[in-house]
Coordinates of C-alpha atoms in Angstrom, one line a residue:
M1 CA 0.0 0.0 0.0
T2 CA 1.6 3.3 -1.1
V3 CA 0.5 6.4 0.6
S4 CA 1.7 10.0 0.2
L5 CA 1.2 12.2 3.3
R6 CA 0.8 16.0 2.9
M7 CA 2.9 18.3 4.9
H8 CA 0.8 20.4 7.2
R9 CA 0.4 23.9 5.7
F10 CA 1.5 25.5 9.0
A11 CA 4.7 23.5 9.3
S12 CA 7.6 25.3 11.1
P13 CA 9.7 27.5 8.7
L14 CA 12.8 26.2 10.4
L15 CA 11.8 22.6 9.7
A16 CA 10.7 23.4 6.2
A17 CA 14.0 25.2 5.4
T18 CA 15.9 22.2 6.7
L19 CA 13.8 19.8 4.6
C20 CA 13.9 21.9 1.5
T21 CA 17.7 22.8 1.4
G22 CA 19.1 19.7 3.1
A23 CA 21.1 22.0 5.4
G24 CA 21.7 21.1 9.0
V25 CA 19.6 22.7 11.8
G26 CA 22.4 25.1 12.6
A27 CA 22.6 26.4 9.0
A28 CA 18.8 26.7 8.9
F29 CA 18.8 28.6 12.2
A30 CA 21.6 30.9 10.9
Q31 CA 19.5 31.7 7.8
Q32 CA 16.5 32.5 10.0
T33 CA 18.4 34.9 12.3
T34 CA 20.3 36.8 9.5
T35 CA 19.5 40.5 9.5
V36 CA 17.3 41.4 6.5
P37 CA 17.6 44.9 5.0
P38 CA 14.5 47.0 5.2
D39 CA 14.3 47.3 1.4
A40 CA 14.3 43.4 1.1
K41 CA 11.5 43.2 3.7
A42 CA 9.5 45.6 1.6
A43 CA 9.8 43.4 -1.4
H44 CA 7.4 40.9 0.3
Q45 CA 9.2 37.9 -1.2
P46 CA 7.4 34.6 -0.4
E47 CA 9.0 32.4 2.2
P48 CA 10.8 29.4 0.6
W49 CA 8.8 26.9 2.6
T50 CA 5.6 28.2 1.0
Q51 CA 6.8 27.1 -2.3
I52 CA 7.2 23.4 -1.4
P53 CA 4.9 21.5 -3.8
I54 CA 2.2 19.4 -2.0
P55 CA 1.3 16.4 -4.1
P56 CA -2.2 14.9 -4.0
L57 CA -2.8 11.9 -1.8
A58 CA -2.3 8.6 -3.5
E59 CA -5.3 6.4 -4.1
F60 CA -6.2 4.4 -1.1
H61 CA -6.4 0.6 -1.8
P62 CA -5.4 -1.5 1.2
Q63 CA -4.7 -5.2 0.8
Q64 CA -8.1 -6.6 1.8
P65 CA -8.2 -10.0 3.6
K66 CA -9.5 -13.0 1.8
R67 CA -13.2 -13.6 2.7
I68 CA -14.6 -17.1 3.0
E69 CA -18.2 -17.9 4.0
L70 CA -19.0 -21.4 5.1
K71 CA -22.3 -23.1 4.3
N72 CA -23.4 -22.8 8.0
G73 CA -22.9 -19.0 7.8
L74 CA -19.6 -18.6 9.6
V75 CA -17.3 -16.0 8.0
I76 CA -13.5 -16.3 7.8
L77 CA -11.2 -13.4 7.1
L78 CA -7.6 -14.3 6.3
Q79 CA -4.8 -11.7 6.1
E80 CA -1.4 -13.2 5.1
D81 CA 1.6 -11.4 6.4
H82 CA 5.1 -12.9 6.5
E83 CA 7.0 -9.9 8.0
L84 CA 7.2 -11.7 11.4
P85 CA 6.8 -15.4 12.4
F86 CA 3.7 -14.7 14.4
I87 CA 0.0 -15.6 14.0
G88 CA -2.9 -14.0 15.7
G89 CA -6.6 -14.6 15.5
T90 CA -10.0 -13.6 16.9
I91 CA -13.3 -15.4 17.1
T92 CA -15.9 -12.7 17.3
I93 CA -19.4 -13.7 18.4
R94 CA -22.5 -11.5 18.1
G95 CA -24.3 -10.7 21.3
G96 CA -23.1 -8.6 24.2
S97 CA -24.0 -6.7 27.3
R98 CA -26.7 -4.6 25.6
D99 CA -28.6 -7.9 25.0
V100 CA -28.9 -9.2 28.6
P101 CA -32.0 -8.6 30.8
A102 CA -31.9 -5.6 33.1
A103 CA -31.8 -7.9 36.2
K104 CA -28.6 -9.5 34.9
V105 CA -26.5 -6.5 33.9
G106 CA -22.9 -7.5 34.3
L107 CA -23.4 -11.0 33.1
V108 CA -21.3 -10.6 29.9
G109 CA -18.4 -9.2 31.8
L110 CA -18.5 -12.1 34.3
Y111 CA -18.9 -14.5 31.3
G112 CA -15.8 -13.1 29.6
D113 CA -13.7 -13.4 32.8
T114 CA -14.9 -16.8 33.9
W115 CA -14.7 -18.4 30.5
R116 CA -11.0 -18.1 30.2
T117 CA -10.0 -18.6 33.9
S118 CA -12.1 -21.8 34.2
G119 CA -10.4 -23.4 31.2
T120 CA -12.0 -26.3 29.3
T121 CA -13.5 -29.6 30.3
A122 CA -10.1 -31.2 29.4
Q123 CA -7.7 -28.7 30.8
D124 CA -7.8 -26.4 33.9
G125 CA -7.5 -22.7 33.3
D126 CA -4.5 -22.3 35.7
K127 CA -2.6 -25.1 33.8
L128 CA -3.4 -23.3 30.5
D129 CA -1.7 -20.2 32.0
D130 CA 1.5 -22.2 32.6
L131 CA 1.4 -23.9 29.2
L132 CA 0.9 -20.7 27.3
E133 CA 3.4 -18.7 29.3
A134 CA 6.1 -21.2 28.4
K135 CA 5.4 -20.6 24.8
A136 CA 5.1 -16.8 25.0
A137 CA 1.5 -17.3 23.7
K138 CA -1.9 -15.9 24.7
V139 CA -5.4 -17.1 24.6
E140 CA -8.0 -14.7 26.0
T141 CA -11.8 -14.4 26.2
S142 CA -13.7 -11.2 26.5
G143 CA -17.2 -9.6 26.6
D144 CA -18.2 -6.2 25.1
I145 CA -21.4 -4.2 24.6
D146 CA -22.3 -6.1 21.4
S147 CA -20.0 -9.1 21.2
T148 CA -18.0 -11.7 23.0
G149 CA -15.0 -13.6 21.8
V150 CA -11.9 -15.7 22.0
S151 CA -8.5 -14.4 20.7
W152 CA -5.1 -16.0 20.4
S153 CA -1.6 -15.1 19.4
C154 CA 1.6 -17.2 19.2
L155 CA 4.7 -18.0 17.2
A156 CA 3.8 -19.5 13.8
K157 CA 5.4 -22.8 14.8
D158 CA 3.0 -23.1 17.8
E159 CA -0.2 -22.2 15.9
D160 CA -1.8 -25.7 15.8
Q161 CA -1.5 -26.2 19.5
V162 CA -2.5 -22.6 20.5
F163 CA -5.4 -22.5 18.1
G164 CA -6.5 -25.9 19.4
I165 CA -6.7 -24.4 22.9
A166 CA -8.8 -21.5 21.6
L167 CA -11.1 -23.9 19.7
D168 CA -11.4 -26.1 22.8
L169 CA -12.5 -23.1 24.9
L170 CA -15.1 -22.3 22.3
E171 CA -16.5 -25.8 22.1
H172 CA -16.0 -27.2 25.6
P173 CA -15.9 -24.4 28.2
A174 CA -15.8 -25.5 31.9
F175 CA -17.3 -22.4 33.7
K176 CA -16.3 -23.2 37.3
A177 CA -18.0 -21.9 40.4
D178 CA -14.8 -20.7 42.2
K179 CA -13.8 -18.7 39.1
L180 CA -17.2 -17.1 38.9
T181 CA -17.0 -16.2 42.5
L182 CA -13.6 -14.5 41.9
A183 CA -15.0 -12.6 38.9
K184 CA -17.9 -11.4 41.0
Q185 CA -15.6 -10.2 43.8
Q186 CA -13.5 -8.2 41.3
A187 CA -16.7 -6.8 39.7
I188 CA -18.1 -5.7 43.0
T189 CA -14.8 -4.1 44.0
G190 CA -15.1 -2.0 40.8
I191 CA -18.7 -1.0 41.6
V192 CA -17.9 0.1 45.1
R193 CA -15.1 2.3 43.8
R194 CA -16.7 3.6 40.7
N195 CA -17.3 7.1 42.2
D196 CA -13.6 7.6 43.1
E197 CA -12.6 9.2 39.8
V198 CA -14.4 12.4 38.9
E199 CA -13.7 12.1 35.2
E200 CA -15.2 8.6 35.1
V201 CA -18.3 9.8 37.0
A202 CA -18.9 12.6 34.6
Q203 CA -18.5 10.5 31.5
R204 CA -20.8 7.7 32.9
E205 CA -23.5 10.1 34.0
A206 CA -23.3 12.1 30.7
T207 CA -23.9 8.9 28.8
K208 CA -26.9 8.2 30.9
L209 CA -28.3 11.6 30.1
V210 CA -28.0 11.0 26.4
F211 CA -29.3 7.4 26.2
G212 CA -31.3 7.1 29.4
A213 CA -30.3 5.4 32.7
D214 CA -32.0 2.2 31.7
S215 CA -30.7 2.1 28.1
P216 CA -28.6 -0.9 27.2
Y217 CA -26.0 1.6 26.1
A218 CA -25.8 3.4 29.4
R219 CA -26.9 1.1 32.2
Q220 CA -24.3 -0.2 34.6
P221 CA -23.8 -3.3 36.7
E222 CA -25.0 -3.1 40.3
I223 CA -24.0 -5.3 43.2
A224 CA -27.4 -7.0 43.1
T225 CA -27.3 -7.7 39.4
V226 CA -23.8 -9.1 39.6
M227 CA -24.7 -11.3 42.6
S228 CA -27.7 -12.7 40.7
V229 CA -25.6 -14.2 37.9
T230 CA -25.2 -18.0 38.1
L231 CA -23.2 -20.7 36.4
D232 CA -26.3 -21.7 34.6
D233 CA -26.7 -18.2 33.3
L234 CA -23.2 -18.3 31.8
K235 CA -23.8 -21.8 30.2
A236 CA -27.1 -20.6 28.8
W237 CA -25.5 -17.5 27.3
H238 CA -22.8 -19.6 25.7
E239 CA -25.3 -22.0 24.2
K240 CA -27.4 -19.2 22.9
T241 CA -24.7 -17.1 21.2
V242 CA -22.1 -19.7 19.9
A243 CA -23.6 -20.5 16.5
P244 CA -21.6 -20.4 13.3
N245 CA -23.9 -17.9 11.6
N246 CA -23.2 -15.5 14.5
I247 CA -19.4 -15.8 14.3
I248 CA -16.6 -14.1 12.4
V249 CA -13.1 -15.7 12.5
S250 CA -10.2 -13.4 11.5
V251 CA -6.6 -14.6 11.3
E252 CA -3.5 -12.5 10.5
G253 CA 0.1 -13.5 10.2
D254 CA 2.8 -15.9 8.9
F255 CA 0.8 -18.7 7.3
D256 CA -0.1 -20.3 4.0
P257 CA -3.6 -19.2 3.1
A258 CA -4.7 -22.5 1.6
E259 CA -3.5 -24.5 4.6
M260 CA -5.1 -22.1 7.0
E261 CA -8.4 -22.2 5.2
H262 CA -8.3 -26.0 5.2
K263 CA -7.7 -26.0 9.0
L264 CA -10.4 -23.5 9.7
R265 CA -12.9 -25.3 7.5
A266 CA -12.1 -28.6 9.3
A267 CA -12.7 -26.9 12.7
F268 CA -15.9 -25.0 11.9
E269 CA -17.8 -26.6 9.0
G270 CA -19.3 -29.2 11.2
M271 CA -21.0 -26.7 13.5
P272 CA -24.8 -26.7 13.1
R273 CA -26.4 -23.4 12.1
G274 CA -28.2 -21.7 14.9
T275 CA -30.7 -18.9 15.3
A276 CA -29.5 -15.7 13.7
W277 CA -28.8 -12.9 16.2
P278 CA -31.4 -10.2 15.9
K279 CA -30.4 -6.7 14.8
P280 CA -30.4 -4.1 17.6
G281 CA -33.5 -1.8 17.8
G282 CA -34.7 0.8 20.2
E283 CA -35.5 4.5 20.1
F284 CA -33.0 7.3 20.8
P285 CA -34.9 10.5 21.7
G286 CA -31.7 12.1 23.1
P287 CA -31.3 13.8 26.5
K288 CA -34.0 15.8 28.3
P289 CA -32.6 19.4 28.0
G290 CA -31.6 21.1 31.2
L291 CA -28.9 21.7 33.7
Y292 CA -27.7 18.7 35.9
V293 CA -25.3 18.8 38.7
I294 CA -23.3 16.3 40.8
N295 CA -21.9 17.9 43.9
K296 CA -18.4 16.6 44.9
P297 CA -17.2 18.6 47.9
D298 CA -13.8 16.8 47.9
V299 CA -12.6 18.3 44.6
N300 CA -11.3 21.7 43.5
Q301 CA -12.2 21.6 39.8
S302 CA -15.2 20.9 37.7
N303 CA -15.9 18.5 34.9
V304 CA -18.4 20.0 32.5
W305 CA -20.2 17.9 29.8
I306 CA -22.6 19.4 27.2
V307 CA -24.2 16.4 25.5
G308 CA -26.7 15.5 22.8
L309 CA -27.4 12.7 20.4
G310 CA -24.9 11.9 17.6
T311 CA -25.4 9.9 14.4
E312 CA -24.6 6.6 12.7
R313 CA -21.8 5.9 10.3
S314 CA -24.2 4.8 7.6
N315 CA -25.6 8.3 7.5
P316 CA -24.7 10.0 4.2
D317 CA -23.8 13.1 6.1
F318 CA -21.2 11.3 8.2
Y319 CA -18.3 12.7 6.2
A320 CA -19.5 16.3 6.4
L321 CA -20.1 15.9 10.1
A322 CA -16.6 14.5 10.5
V323 CA -15.1 17.6 8.9
M324 CA -17.3 19.9 10.9
N325 CA -16.3 18.2 14.1
E326 CA -12.6 18.5 13.2
I327 CA -13.0 22.2 12.8
F328 CA -15.0 22.4 16.0
S329 CA -13.0 20.2 18.4
G330 CA -10.3 18.4 16.5
G331 CA -7.2 19.3 18.4
F332 CA -5.1 22.3 19.2
G333 CA -6.1 24.3 16.2
S334 CA -9.9 23.8 16.6
R335 CA -12.3 26.5 17.4
L336 CA -13.1 25.1 20.8
F337 CA -9.5 24.8 21.9
Q338 CA -8.4 28.1 20.5
D339 CA -11.2 30.0 22.2
V340 CA -11.9 28.3 25.5
R341 CA -8.4 27.3 26.4
T342 CA -6.0 29.5 24.5
R343 CA -7.8 32.8 24.3
L344 CA -9.9 32.7 27.4
G345 CA -7.7 30.4 29.5
L346 CA -10.8 28.8 31.1
A347 CA -9.9 25.1 30.9
Y348 CA -7.1 22.7 31.7
S349 CA -8.4 20.6 28.8
V350 CA -11.3 20.9 26.4
S351 CA -12.5 18.6 23.7
G352 CA -15.6 17.4 21.9
G353 CA -16.9 15.0 19.3
Y354 CA -19.9 14.3 17.1
G355 CA -20.0 10.6 17.7
A356 CA -21.0 8.1 15.0
S357 CA -21.5 4.5 16.0
Y358 CA -21.9 1.6 13.5
D359 CA -25.4 0.4 14.4
H360 CA -26.9 3.1 16.7
P361 CA -26.5 6.8 17.2
G362 CA -23.3 8.0 18.9
M363 CA -23.1 10.9 21.3
F364 CA -22.4 14.6 20.6
Y365 CA -20.4 16.0 23.5
T366 CA -18.4 19.0 24.4
T367 CA -16.4 18.7 27.6
A368 CA -13.9 20.7 29.7
M369 CA -12.0 20.5 33.0
T370 CA -11.9 23.8 34.7
K371 CA -11.1 25.3 38.1
S372 CA -14.2 25.5 40.3
A373 CA -14.5 29.3 40.2
S374 CA -14.6 29.4 36.4
T375 CA -17.2 26.7 36.0
V376 CA -20.0 28.9 34.7
A377 CA -17.7 31.0 32.5
A378 CA -16.2 27.9 30.8
T379 CA -19.7 26.4 30.3
K380 CA -20.9 29.6 28.6
A381 CA -17.8 29.7 26.4
M382 CA -18.4 26.2 25.2
L383 CA -22.1 26.9 24.5
D384 CA -21.0 30.0 22.6
Q385 CA -18.8 27.9 20.3
I386 CA -21.6 25.4 19.7
D387 CA -23.9 28.3 18.7
K388 CA -21.2 29.6 16.3
L389 CA -21.3 26.3 14.4
K390 CA -24.6 27.7 13.0
T391 CA -23.8 31.4 12.9
E392 CA -20.1 31.8 12.1
P393 CA -19.4 30.8 8.5
F394 CA -16.8 28.1 7.9
T395 CA -13.8 29.3 5.9
D396 CA -11.9 27.6 3.1
A397 CA -8.8 27.6 5.3
E398 CA -10.7 25.8 8.1
L399 CA -12.1 23.3 5.5
Q400 CA -8.7 22.5 4.0
S401 CA -7.0 22.2 7.3
A402 CA -9.7 19.8 8.7
K403 CA -9.5 17.7 5.6
D404 CA -5.7 17.4 5.9
Q405 CA -5.9 16.5 9.5
L406 CA -8.5 13.8 8.9
L407 CA -6.9 12.2 5.9
N408 CA -3.3 12.4 7.2
S409 CA -4.3 10.8 10.5
F410 CA -6.7 8.3 8.9
I411 CA -3.8 6.3 7.3
F412 CA -2.5 5.4 10.8
R413 CA -5.7 3.4 11.4
V414 CA -4.7 1.1 8.5
D415 CA -0.9 1.3 8.2
S416 CA -0.4 -2.4 8.9
K417 CA -2.1 -5.6 7.7
D418 CA -3.4 -6.5 11.1
K419 CA -5.1 -3.0 11.4
V420 CA -6.6 -3.5 8.0
L421 CA -7.9 -6.9 9.1
T422 CA -9.4 -5.4 12.3
E423 CA -11.2 -2.7 10.2
A424 CA -12.5 -5.4 7.8
S425 CA -13.7 -7.5 10.6
T426 CA -15.6 -4.6 12.1
L427 CA -17.3 -3.8 8.8
E428 CA -18.2 -7.4 8.4
F429 CA -19.6 -7.5 11.9
Y430 CA -21.9 -4.5 11.4
G431 CA -22.9 -5.4 7.8
Y432 CA -21.0 -2.5 6.1
P433 CA -19.6 -2.9 2.5
A434 CA -16.1 -4.1 2.4
D435 CA -15.0 -1.0 0.4
F436 CA -16.3 1.4 3.1
L437 CA -12.8 2.5 4.1
E438 CA -11.7 3.0 0.5
K439 CA -14.6 5.5 0.0
Y440 CA -13.6 7.5 3.0
Q441 CA -10.8 9.5 1.3
K442 CA -12.8 10.7 -1.7
A443 CA -15.9 11.4 0.5
I444 CA -13.9 13.6 2.8
E445 CA -12.2 15.4 -0.1
A446 CA -15.6 16.1 -1.6
V447 CA -16.9 18.0 1.4
T448 CA -17.5 21.7 0.8
T449 CA -18.2 24.7 3.1
A450 CA -21.8 24.6 1.9
D451 CA -22.0 21.0 3.2
L452 CA -20.6 22.2 6.5
A453 CA -23.2 24.9 6.8
R454 CA -26.0 22.5 5.8
V455 CA -25.1 19.8 8.4
A456 CA -24.5 22.3 11.1
K457 CA -28.0 23.8 10.5
K458 CA -29.5 20.3 10.4
Y459 CA -27.8 18.5 13.3
I460 CA -26.8 21.2 15.8
D461 CA -29.6 22.3 18.0
P462 CA -28.6 23.9 21.3
S463 CA -32.1 23.6 22.6
K464 CA -31.8 19.8 22.6
L465 CA -28.6 19.6 24.7
A466 CA -28.2 18.8 28.4
I467 CA -25.4 20.2 30.6
L468 CA -23.8 18.1 33.3
V469 CA -21.5 19.7 35.9
V470 CA -19.5 17.6 38.3
G471 CA -17.7 19.6 40.9
N472 CA -17.7 21.4 44.3
Q473 CA -20.8 23.7 44.2
S474 CA -19.6 25.7 47.2
E475 CA -16.6 27.0 45.2
F476 CA -18.3 27.7 41.8
G477 CA -18.2 31.5 42.6
T478 CA -20.9 32.3 40.0
P479 CA -24.0 30.3 40.8
L480 CA -25.3 27.9 38.2
S481 CA -28.6 29.8 38.2
E482 CA -26.9 32.4 36.0
M483 CA -27.0 29.9 33.2
N484 CA -30.6 30.8 32.8
M485 CA -31.6 27.2 32.3
G486 CA -33.8 26.8 35.3
Q487 CA -33.1 25.1 38.6
P488 CA -30.2 22.6 38.3
H489 CA -31.3 19.0 38.7
P490 CA -29.2 17.1 41.3
V491 CA -28.0 13.7 40.1
D492 CA -27.8 10.9 42.6
I493 CA -24.8 8.7 42.2
T494 CA -25.3 6.7 45.4
I495 CA -24.3 3.1 44.9
P496 CA -27.3 0.8 45.7
M497 CA -26.4 -1.8 48.2
P498 CA -28.4 -5.0 48.9
A499 CA -30.1 -4.9 52.4
A500 CA -28.2 -8.0 53.6
M501 CA -24.9 -6.5 52.6
R502 CA -25.7 -3.2 54.3
Q503 CA -26.8 -5.0 57.4
Q504 CA -23.6 -7.0 57.5
M505 CA -21.4 -3.9 57.1
E506 CA -23.3 -2.2 59.9
Q507 CA -22.7 -5.2 62.2
Q508 CA -19.0 -5.2 61.4
Q509 CA -18.8 -1.5 62.2
G510 CA -20.5 -1.9 65.5
P511 CA -22.7 0.5 67.5
G512 CA -21.9 4.2 67.4
N513 CA -19.8 4.0 64.2

């Protein structure tokens, strides 16, 4: 894959002079500091670095993996790569935490942990650890919001044995009671401490505002839901999800494609087809507009989140929104950073994004960390920049800079064969066309300032946004009431505790404590 990267138009003159002339840094610096006569300055000669030709980006055509679909619906993606003597693979299974009942939230996380630590019916998980460690190999299991899976990596010479372990985990998991108990203990420890980090609290509660506290995309495990998960639940989940027509197997590395295909066919062709996993549904009305506050007396700075509903990647306006977002919040040169942090000095950090998920809307957010006394001022400044997306015209310079940033950084998502395979597997999982990435470059390049104005007018609506402030209210200085958004709504982040556990803790503490 041949790719040409454009030099950023605002590259340092010192660096540009060095690249252009081949001179050392010292020589370039000497040229920069030489006294220039007044008459020469008046001539307004263009700087040499501005004359560097910028070639167009090369056509983007990554080496796509070989796709094989078995009769039972299982899809195999093979990416041959002989650079190093390693092989890595992933078995991705549809169905994740968004698909479990509300009373069992946390099941998929426990499943992902217990699956691997328990081992298989033929080999204990602890013994697998020793065996794999001796070979510098890994076999892991995991659970995510929309999938579970098994992954492996090893030297090419150990592929048969290590893949055999991964396949045994898939087909003959043990799910042991002591390992589930350990996973529960670890999960509950995380729940008890989930309010320790203010940034995590802010992000979690902002997500709840956008999707709803009971949404599969925002709900969180509680002690009671974790404790309710049983070994039978894990076994039932495994039986329900592990069906070939719900599985994608992707393998990358130093192998012969024909031999690997033969091995994978032998391993998976005999699996009986199961029930196809349903596509996700649900409604996404977005947040209830208003001002929300979480009082944290133990901190001296505020986390501010302004949030709304984003879009999906299948949206034809995805590309224009990506460019708009780059101008708005895409780094040091963005409008948001230059105004709120650089010009006004109101935030330690400030960022944002117009989120676009693959099969459901993402989240539009603007966030900043600021000292307590400047909470209201920073929030107003961020709101002002959101308003200006609709009122302040986008310039040609902003457009070109955003395109350069997006395209020059995009290549690093696919600059190796394993990354290309990961992207291809993701597109396969969500049902996107295989050439979706190849279309990205031309689609971004085609965006105009008129497109930016159109999508800003269509998708940016400040009246549909919610504001969340997490901080020490007693130190805000300016009260939140000056935001003119009505009375702030307090958000309760108390961790629910089962009655029996609370009673036990009270007994341990004793009277008077």
